[in-house]
mmCIF file with all atom_site columns, C-alpha atoms in Angstrom:
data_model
loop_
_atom_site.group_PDB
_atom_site.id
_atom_site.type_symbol
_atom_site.label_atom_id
_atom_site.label_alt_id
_atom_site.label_comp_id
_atom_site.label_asym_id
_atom_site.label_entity_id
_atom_site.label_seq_id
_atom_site.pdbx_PDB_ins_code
_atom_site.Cartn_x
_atom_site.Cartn_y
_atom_site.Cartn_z
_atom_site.occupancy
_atom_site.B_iso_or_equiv
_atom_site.pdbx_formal_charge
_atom_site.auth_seq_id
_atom_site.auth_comp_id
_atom_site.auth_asym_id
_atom_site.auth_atom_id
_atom_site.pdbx_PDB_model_num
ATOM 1   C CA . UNK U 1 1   ? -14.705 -10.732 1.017   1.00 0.00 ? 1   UNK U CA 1
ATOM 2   C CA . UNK U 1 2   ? -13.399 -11.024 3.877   1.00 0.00 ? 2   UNK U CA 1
ATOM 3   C CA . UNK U 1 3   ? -9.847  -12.914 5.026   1.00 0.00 ? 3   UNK U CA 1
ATOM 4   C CA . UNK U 1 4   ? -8.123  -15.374 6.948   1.00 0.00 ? 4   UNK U CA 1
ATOM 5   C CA . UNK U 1 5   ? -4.887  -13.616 7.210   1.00 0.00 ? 5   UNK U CA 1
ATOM 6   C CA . UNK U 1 6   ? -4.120  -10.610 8.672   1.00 0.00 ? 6   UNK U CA 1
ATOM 7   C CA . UNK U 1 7   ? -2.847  -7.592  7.001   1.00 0.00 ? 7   UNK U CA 1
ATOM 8   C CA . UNK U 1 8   ? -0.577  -4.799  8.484   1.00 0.00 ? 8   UNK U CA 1
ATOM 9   C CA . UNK U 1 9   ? 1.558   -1.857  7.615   1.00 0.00 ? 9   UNK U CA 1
ATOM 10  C CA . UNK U 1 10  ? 4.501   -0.415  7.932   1.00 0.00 ? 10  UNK U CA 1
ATOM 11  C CA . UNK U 1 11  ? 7.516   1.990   6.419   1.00 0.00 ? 11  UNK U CA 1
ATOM 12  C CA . UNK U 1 12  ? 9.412   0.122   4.492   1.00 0.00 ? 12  UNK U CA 1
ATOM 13  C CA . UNK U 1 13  ? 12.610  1.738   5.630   1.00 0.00 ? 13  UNK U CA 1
ATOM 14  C CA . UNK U 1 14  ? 11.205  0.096   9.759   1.00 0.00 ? 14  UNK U CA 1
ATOM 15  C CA . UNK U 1 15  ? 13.661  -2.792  9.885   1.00 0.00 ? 15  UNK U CA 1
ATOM 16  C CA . UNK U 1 16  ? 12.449  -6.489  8.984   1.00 0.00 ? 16  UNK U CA 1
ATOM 17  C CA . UNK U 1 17  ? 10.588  -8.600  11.511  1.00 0.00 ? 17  UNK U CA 1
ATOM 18  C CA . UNK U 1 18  ? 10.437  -12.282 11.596  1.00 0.00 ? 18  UNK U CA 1
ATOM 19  C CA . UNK U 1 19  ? 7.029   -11.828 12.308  1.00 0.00 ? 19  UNK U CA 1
ATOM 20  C CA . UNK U 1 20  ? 6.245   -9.936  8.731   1.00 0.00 ? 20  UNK U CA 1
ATOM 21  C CA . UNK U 1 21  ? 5.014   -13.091 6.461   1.00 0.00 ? 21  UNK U CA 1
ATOM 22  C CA . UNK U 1 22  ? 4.608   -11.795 2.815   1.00 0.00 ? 22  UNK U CA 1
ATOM 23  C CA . UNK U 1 23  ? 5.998   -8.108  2.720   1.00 0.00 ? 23  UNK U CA 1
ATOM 24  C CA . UNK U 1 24  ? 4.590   -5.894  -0.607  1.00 0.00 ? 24  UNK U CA 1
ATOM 25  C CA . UNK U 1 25  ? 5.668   -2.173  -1.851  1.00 0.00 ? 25  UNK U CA 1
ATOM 26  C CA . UNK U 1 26  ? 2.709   -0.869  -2.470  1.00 0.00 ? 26  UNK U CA 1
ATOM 27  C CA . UNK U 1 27  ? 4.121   2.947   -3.322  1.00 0.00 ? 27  UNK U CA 1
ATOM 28  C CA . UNK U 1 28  ? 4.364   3.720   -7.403  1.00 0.00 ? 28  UNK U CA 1
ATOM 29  C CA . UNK U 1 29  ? 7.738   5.269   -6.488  1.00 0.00 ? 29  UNK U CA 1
ATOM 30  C CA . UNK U 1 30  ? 10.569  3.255   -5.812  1.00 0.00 ? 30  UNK U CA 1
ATOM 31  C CA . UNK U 1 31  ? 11.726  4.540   -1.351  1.00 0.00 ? 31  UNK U CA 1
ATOM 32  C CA . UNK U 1 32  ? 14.954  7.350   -1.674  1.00 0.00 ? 32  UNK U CA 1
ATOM 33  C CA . UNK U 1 33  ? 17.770  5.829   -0.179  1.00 0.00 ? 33  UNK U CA 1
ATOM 34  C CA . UNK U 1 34  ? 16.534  2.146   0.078   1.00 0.00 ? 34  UNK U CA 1
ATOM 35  C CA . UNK U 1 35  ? 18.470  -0.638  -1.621  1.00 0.00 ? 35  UNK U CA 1
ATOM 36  C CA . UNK U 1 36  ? 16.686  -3.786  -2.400  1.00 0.00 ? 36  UNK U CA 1
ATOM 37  C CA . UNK U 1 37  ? 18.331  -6.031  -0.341  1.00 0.00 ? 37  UNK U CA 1
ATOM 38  C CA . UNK U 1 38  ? 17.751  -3.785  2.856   1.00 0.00 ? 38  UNK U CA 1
ATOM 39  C CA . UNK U 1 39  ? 13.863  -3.596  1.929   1.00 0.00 ? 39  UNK U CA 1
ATOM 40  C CA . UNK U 1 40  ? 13.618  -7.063  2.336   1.00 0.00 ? 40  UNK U CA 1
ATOM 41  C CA . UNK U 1 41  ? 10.525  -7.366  -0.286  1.00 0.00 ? 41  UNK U CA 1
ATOM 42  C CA . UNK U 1 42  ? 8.807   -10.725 -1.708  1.00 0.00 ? 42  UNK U CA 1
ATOM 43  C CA . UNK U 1 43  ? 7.229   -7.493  -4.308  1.00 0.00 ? 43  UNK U CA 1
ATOM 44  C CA . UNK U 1 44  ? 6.629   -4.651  -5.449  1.00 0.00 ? 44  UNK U CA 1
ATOM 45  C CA . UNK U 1 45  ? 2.684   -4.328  -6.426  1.00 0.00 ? 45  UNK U CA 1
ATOM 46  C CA . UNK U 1 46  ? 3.235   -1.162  -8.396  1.00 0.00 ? 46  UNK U CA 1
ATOM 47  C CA . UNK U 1 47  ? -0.468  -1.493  -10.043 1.00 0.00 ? 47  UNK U CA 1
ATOM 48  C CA . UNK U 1 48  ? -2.321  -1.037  -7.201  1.00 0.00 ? 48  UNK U CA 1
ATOM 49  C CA . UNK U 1 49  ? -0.885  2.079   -6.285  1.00 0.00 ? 49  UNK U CA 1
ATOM 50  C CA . UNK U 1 50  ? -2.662  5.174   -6.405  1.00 0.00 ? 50  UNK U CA 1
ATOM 51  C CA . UNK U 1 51  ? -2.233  7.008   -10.110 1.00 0.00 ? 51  UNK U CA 1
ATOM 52  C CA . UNK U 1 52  ? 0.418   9.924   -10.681 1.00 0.00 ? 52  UNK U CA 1
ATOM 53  C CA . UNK U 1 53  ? -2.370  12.557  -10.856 1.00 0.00 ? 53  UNK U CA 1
ATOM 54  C CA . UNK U 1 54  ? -4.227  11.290  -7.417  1.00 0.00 ? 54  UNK U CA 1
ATOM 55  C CA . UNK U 1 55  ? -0.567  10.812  -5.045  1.00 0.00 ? 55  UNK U CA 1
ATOM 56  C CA . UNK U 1 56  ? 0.329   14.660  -6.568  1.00 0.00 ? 56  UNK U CA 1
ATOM 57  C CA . UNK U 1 57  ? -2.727  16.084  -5.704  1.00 0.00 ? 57  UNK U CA 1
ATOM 58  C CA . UNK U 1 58  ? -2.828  14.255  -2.315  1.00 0.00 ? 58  UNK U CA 1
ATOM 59  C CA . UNK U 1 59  ? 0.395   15.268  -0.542  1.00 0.00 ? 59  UNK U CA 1
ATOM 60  C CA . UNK U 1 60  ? -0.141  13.312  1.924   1.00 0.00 ? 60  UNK U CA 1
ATOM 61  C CA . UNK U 1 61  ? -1.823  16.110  2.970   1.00 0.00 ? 61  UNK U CA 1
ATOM 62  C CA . UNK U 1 62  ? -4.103  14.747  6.069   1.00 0.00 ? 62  UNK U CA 1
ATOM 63  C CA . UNK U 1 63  ? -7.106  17.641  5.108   1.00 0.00 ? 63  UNK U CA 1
ATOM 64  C CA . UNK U 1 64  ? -6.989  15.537  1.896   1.00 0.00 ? 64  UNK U CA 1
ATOM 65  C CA . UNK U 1 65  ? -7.458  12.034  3.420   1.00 0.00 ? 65  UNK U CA 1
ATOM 66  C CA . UNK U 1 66  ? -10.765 11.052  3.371   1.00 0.00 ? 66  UNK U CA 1
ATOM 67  C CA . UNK U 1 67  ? -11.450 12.260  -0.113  1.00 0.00 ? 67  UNK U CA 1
ATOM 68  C CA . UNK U 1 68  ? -7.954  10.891  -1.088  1.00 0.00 ? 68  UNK U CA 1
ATOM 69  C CA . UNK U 1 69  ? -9.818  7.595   0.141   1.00 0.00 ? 69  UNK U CA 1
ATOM 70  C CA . UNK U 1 70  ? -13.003 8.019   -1.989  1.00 0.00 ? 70  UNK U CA 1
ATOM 71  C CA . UNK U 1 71  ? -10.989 8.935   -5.122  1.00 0.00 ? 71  UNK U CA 1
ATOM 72  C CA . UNK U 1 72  ? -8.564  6.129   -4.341  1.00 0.00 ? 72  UNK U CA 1
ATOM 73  C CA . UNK U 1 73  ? -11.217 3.625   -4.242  1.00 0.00 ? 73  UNK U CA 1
ATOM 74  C CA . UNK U 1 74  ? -12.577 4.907   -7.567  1.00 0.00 ? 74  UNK U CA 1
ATOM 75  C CA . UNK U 1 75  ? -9.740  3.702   -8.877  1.00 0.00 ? 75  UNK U CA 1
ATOM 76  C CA . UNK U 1 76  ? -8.816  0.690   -7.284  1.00 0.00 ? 76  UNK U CA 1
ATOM 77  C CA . UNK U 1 77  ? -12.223 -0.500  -9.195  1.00 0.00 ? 77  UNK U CA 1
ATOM 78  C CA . UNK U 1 78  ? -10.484 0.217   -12.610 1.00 0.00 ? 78  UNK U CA 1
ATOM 79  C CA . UNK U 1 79  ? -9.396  -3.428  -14.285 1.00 0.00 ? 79  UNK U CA 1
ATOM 80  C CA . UNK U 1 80  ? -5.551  -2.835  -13.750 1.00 0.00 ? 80  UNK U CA 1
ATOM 81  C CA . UNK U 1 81  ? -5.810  -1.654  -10.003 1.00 0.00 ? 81  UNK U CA 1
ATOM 82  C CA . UNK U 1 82  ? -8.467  -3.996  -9.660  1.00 0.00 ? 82  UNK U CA 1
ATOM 83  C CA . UNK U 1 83  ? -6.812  -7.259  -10.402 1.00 0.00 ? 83  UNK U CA 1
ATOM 84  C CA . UNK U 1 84  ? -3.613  -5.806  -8.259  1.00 0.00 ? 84  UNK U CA 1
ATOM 85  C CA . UNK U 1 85  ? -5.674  -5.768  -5.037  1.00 0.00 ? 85  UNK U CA 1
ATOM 86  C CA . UNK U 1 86  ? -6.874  -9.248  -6.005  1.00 0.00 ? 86  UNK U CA 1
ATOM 87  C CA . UNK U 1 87  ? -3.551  -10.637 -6.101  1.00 0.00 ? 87  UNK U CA 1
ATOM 88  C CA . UNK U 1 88  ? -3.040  -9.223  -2.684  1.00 0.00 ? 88  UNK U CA 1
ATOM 89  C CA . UNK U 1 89  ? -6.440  -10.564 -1.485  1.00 0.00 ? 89  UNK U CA 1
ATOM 90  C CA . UNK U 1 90  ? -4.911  -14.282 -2.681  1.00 0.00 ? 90  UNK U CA 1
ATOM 91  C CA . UNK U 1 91  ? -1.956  -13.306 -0.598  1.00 0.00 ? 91  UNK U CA 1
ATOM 92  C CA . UNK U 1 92  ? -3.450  -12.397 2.914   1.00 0.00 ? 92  UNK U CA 1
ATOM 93  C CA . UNK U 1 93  ? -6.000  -14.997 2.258   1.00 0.00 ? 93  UNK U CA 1
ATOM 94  C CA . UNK U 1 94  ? -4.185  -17.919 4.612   1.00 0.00 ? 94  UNK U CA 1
ATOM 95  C CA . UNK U 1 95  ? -1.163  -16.240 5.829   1.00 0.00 ? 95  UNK U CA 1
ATOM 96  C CA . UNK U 1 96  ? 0.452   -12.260 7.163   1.00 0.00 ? 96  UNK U CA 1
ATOM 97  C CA . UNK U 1 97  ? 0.422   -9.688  4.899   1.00 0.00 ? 97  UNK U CA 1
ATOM 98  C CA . UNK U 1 98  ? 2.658   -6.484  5.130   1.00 0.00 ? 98  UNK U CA 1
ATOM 99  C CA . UNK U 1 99  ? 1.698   -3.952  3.115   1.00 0.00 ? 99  UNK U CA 1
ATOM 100 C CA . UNK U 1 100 ? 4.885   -1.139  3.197   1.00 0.00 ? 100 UNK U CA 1
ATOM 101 C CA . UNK U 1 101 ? 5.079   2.218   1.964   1.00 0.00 ? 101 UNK U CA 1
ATOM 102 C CA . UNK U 1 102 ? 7.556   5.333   2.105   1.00 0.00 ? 102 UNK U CA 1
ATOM 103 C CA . UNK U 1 103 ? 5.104   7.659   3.582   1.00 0.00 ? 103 UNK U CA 1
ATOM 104 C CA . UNK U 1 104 ? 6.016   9.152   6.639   1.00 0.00 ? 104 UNK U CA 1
ATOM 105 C CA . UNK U 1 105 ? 2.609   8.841   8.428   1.00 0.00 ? 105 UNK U CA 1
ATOM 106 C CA . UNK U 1 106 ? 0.999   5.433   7.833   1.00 0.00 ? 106 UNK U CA 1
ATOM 107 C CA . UNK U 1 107 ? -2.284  6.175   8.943   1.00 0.00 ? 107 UNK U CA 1
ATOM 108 C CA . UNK U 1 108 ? -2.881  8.247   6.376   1.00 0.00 ? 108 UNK U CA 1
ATOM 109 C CA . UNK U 1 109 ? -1.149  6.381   3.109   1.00 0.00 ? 109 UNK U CA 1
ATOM 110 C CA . UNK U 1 110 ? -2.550  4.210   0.600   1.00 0.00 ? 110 UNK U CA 1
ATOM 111 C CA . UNK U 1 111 ? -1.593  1.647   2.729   1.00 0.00 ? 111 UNK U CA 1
ATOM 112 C CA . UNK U 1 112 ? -3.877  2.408   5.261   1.00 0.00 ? 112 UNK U CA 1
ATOM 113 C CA . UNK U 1 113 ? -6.821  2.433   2.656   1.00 0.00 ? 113 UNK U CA 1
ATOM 114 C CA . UNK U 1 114 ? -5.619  -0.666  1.273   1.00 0.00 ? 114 UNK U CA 1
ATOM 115 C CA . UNK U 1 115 ? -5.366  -2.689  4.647   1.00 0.00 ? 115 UNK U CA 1
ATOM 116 C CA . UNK U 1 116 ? -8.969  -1.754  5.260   1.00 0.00 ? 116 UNK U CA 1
ATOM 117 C CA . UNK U 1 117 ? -10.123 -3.158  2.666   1.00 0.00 ? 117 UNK U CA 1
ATOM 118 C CA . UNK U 1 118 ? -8.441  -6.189  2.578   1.00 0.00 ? 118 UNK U CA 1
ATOM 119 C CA . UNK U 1 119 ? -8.996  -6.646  6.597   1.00 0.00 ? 119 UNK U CA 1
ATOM 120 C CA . UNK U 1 120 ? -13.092 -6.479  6.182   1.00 0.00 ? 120 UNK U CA 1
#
Protein backbone atom coordinates (compact mmCIF):
# COMPACT_ATOMS: atom_id res chain seq x y z
CA UNK A 1 0.00 0.00 0.00
CA UNK A 2 1.57 2.59 -0.89
CA UNK A 3 1.42 6.48 0.65
CA UNK A 4 0.81 9.97 0.22
CA UNK A 5 3.11 11.20 2.83
CA UNK A 6 6.52 10.89 3.10
CA UNK A 7 8.38 9.12 5.73
CA UNK A 8 11.96 9.88 7.07
CA UNK A 9 14.38 9.14 9.82
CA UNK A 10 16.38 10.39 12.12
CA UNK A 11 18.22 10.13 15.82
CA UNK A 12 16.09 11.23 18.07
CA UNK A 13 18.73 13.01 20.08
CA UNK A 14 19.26 15.35 16.08
CA UNK A 15 17.51 18.51 17.24
CA UNK A 16 13.74 19.22 16.14
CA UNK A 17 12.94 20.62 12.72
CA UNK A 18 9.94 22.55 11.79
CA UNK A 19 9.93 20.58 8.89
CA UNK A 20 9.41 17.05 10.95
CA UNK A 21 5.35 16.69 10.81
CA UNK A 22 4.38 13.68 13.08
CA UNK A 23 7.66 12.51 14.94
CA UNK A 24 7.39 8.56 16.45
CA UNK A 25 10.01 6.53 18.80
CA UNK A 26 10.09 3.63 17.25
CA UNK A 27 13.08 1.98 19.63
CA UNK A 28 11.60 -0.59 22.55
CA UNK A 29 14.10 1.21 24.81
CA UNK A 30 13.44 4.45 26.09
CA UNK A 31 17.12 7.00 24.40
CA UNK A 32 19.96 7.33 27.60
CA UNK A 33 20.14 10.76 28.44
CA UNK A 34 16.99 12.11 26.60
CA UNK A 35 14.24 13.85 28.54
CA UNK A 36 10.85 13.99 27.05
CA UNK A 37 10.48 17.38 26.52
CA UNK A 38 13.88 17.62 24.53
CA UNK A 39 12.68 14.56 22.25
CA UNK A 40 10.00 16.50 21.09
CA UNK A 41 7.68 13.25 20.38
CA UNK A 42 3.79 13.17 19.30
CA UNK A 43 4.71 8.98 20.43
CA UNK A 44 6.29 6.43 21.28
CA UNK A 45 5.16 3.24 19.02
CA UNK A 46 6.83 0.77 21.33
CA UNK A 47 4.86 -2.30 19.53
CA UNK A 48 6.33 -2.10 16.45
CA UNK A 49 9.68 -2.36 17.58
CA UNK A 50 11.75 -5.20 16.97
CA UNK A 51 11.38 -8.01 20.01
CA UNK A 52 14.05 -8.24 22.95
CA UNK A 53 15.50 -11.50 21.52
CA UNK A 54 15.87 -10.04 17.70
CA UNK A 55 17.55 -6.15 18.84
CA UNK A 56 20.09 -8.52 21.26
CA UNK A 57 21.03 -10.71 18.73
CA UNK A 58 21.31 -7.87 16.13
CA UNK A 59 23.80 -5.39 17.63
CA UNK A 60 23.39 -3.28 15.27
CA UNK A 61 25.86 -5.25 13.93
CA UNK A 62 25.88 -4.19 9.99
CA UNK A 63 27.07 -8.17 8.95
CA UNK A 64 23.67 -8.78 10.63
CA UNK A 65 21.51 -6.33 8.59
CA UNK A 66 19.94 -7.90 5.95
CA UNK A 67 18.93 -10.95 7.89
CA UNK A 68 18.07 -8.58 10.83
CA UNK A 69 15.61 -7.28 7.99
CA UNK A 70 14.12 -10.70 7.04
CA UNK A 71 13.66 -11.71 10.71
CA UNK A 72 12.32 -8.24 11.45
CA UNK A 73 9.73 -8.50 8.89
CA UNK A 74 8.71 -11.92 10.24
CA UNK A 75 7.66 -10.24 12.94
CA UNK A 76 6.25 -7.14 12.00
CA UNK A 77 3.50 -9.72 10.41
CA UNK A 78 2.67 -10.94 14.02
CA UNK A 79 -0.96 -9.25 15.14
CA UNK A 80 0.66 -6.86 17.80
CA UNK A 81 3.56 -5.54 15.48
CA UNK A 82 1.23 -5.75 12.79
CA UNK A 83 -1.46 -3.38 13.83
CA UNK A 84 1.58 -0.95 15.16
CA UNK A 85 2.86 -0.44 11.60
CA UNK A 86 -0.77 0.13 10.59
CA UNK A 87 -1.22 2.91 12.85
CA UNK A 88 1.87 4.40 11.37
CA UNK A 89 0.65 3.67 7.79
CA UNK A 90 -2.69 5.95 8.92
CA UNK A 91 -0.13 8.45 10.02
CA UNK A 92 2.15 9.01 6.87
CA UNK A 93 -0.89 8.44 4.84
CA UNK A 94 -1.63 12.48 4.11
CA UNK A 95 1.06 14.16 5.95
CA UNK A 96 5.38 13.78 7.13
CA UNK A 97 6.28 11.10 9.07
CA UNK A 98 9.52 10.91 11.26
CA UNK A 99 10.31 7.81 12.33
CA UNK A 100 13.36 8.34 15.24
CA UNK A 101 15.50 5.96 16.86
CA UNK A 102 18.67 5.92 19.26
CA UNK A 103 20.81 3.97 16.98
CA UNK A 104 23.86 5.47 16.04
CA UNK A 105 23.79 4.52 12.30
CA UNK A 106 20.33 5.00 10.77
CA UNK A 107 20.80 3.18 7.77
CA UNK A 108 21.00 0.24 9.37
CA UNK A 109 18.12 0.48 12.34
CA UNK A 110 14.70 -0.65 12.43
CA UNK A 111 13.95 2.53 11.27
CA UNK A 112 15.41 2.12 8.12
CA UNK A 113 13.39 -1.21 7.57
CA UNK A 114 10.39 0.43 8.71
CA UNK A 115 10.58 3.58 6.35
CA UNK A 116 10.87 1.17 3.46
CA UNK A 117 8.09 -0.27 3.95
CA UNK A 118 5.94 2.36 4.63
CA UNK A 119 7.57 4.53 1.59
CA UNK A 120 6.58 1.65 -1.18
Amino acid sequence: MATNGEVRIRRVYDEPDDNDGVRVLVDRIWPRGMTKARAALDEWCKDVAPSTELRKWYSHDPAKFEEFTRRYRVELEQADRGQALQHLRNLAADRRLILLTASKDVDISEAAVLAAILNR
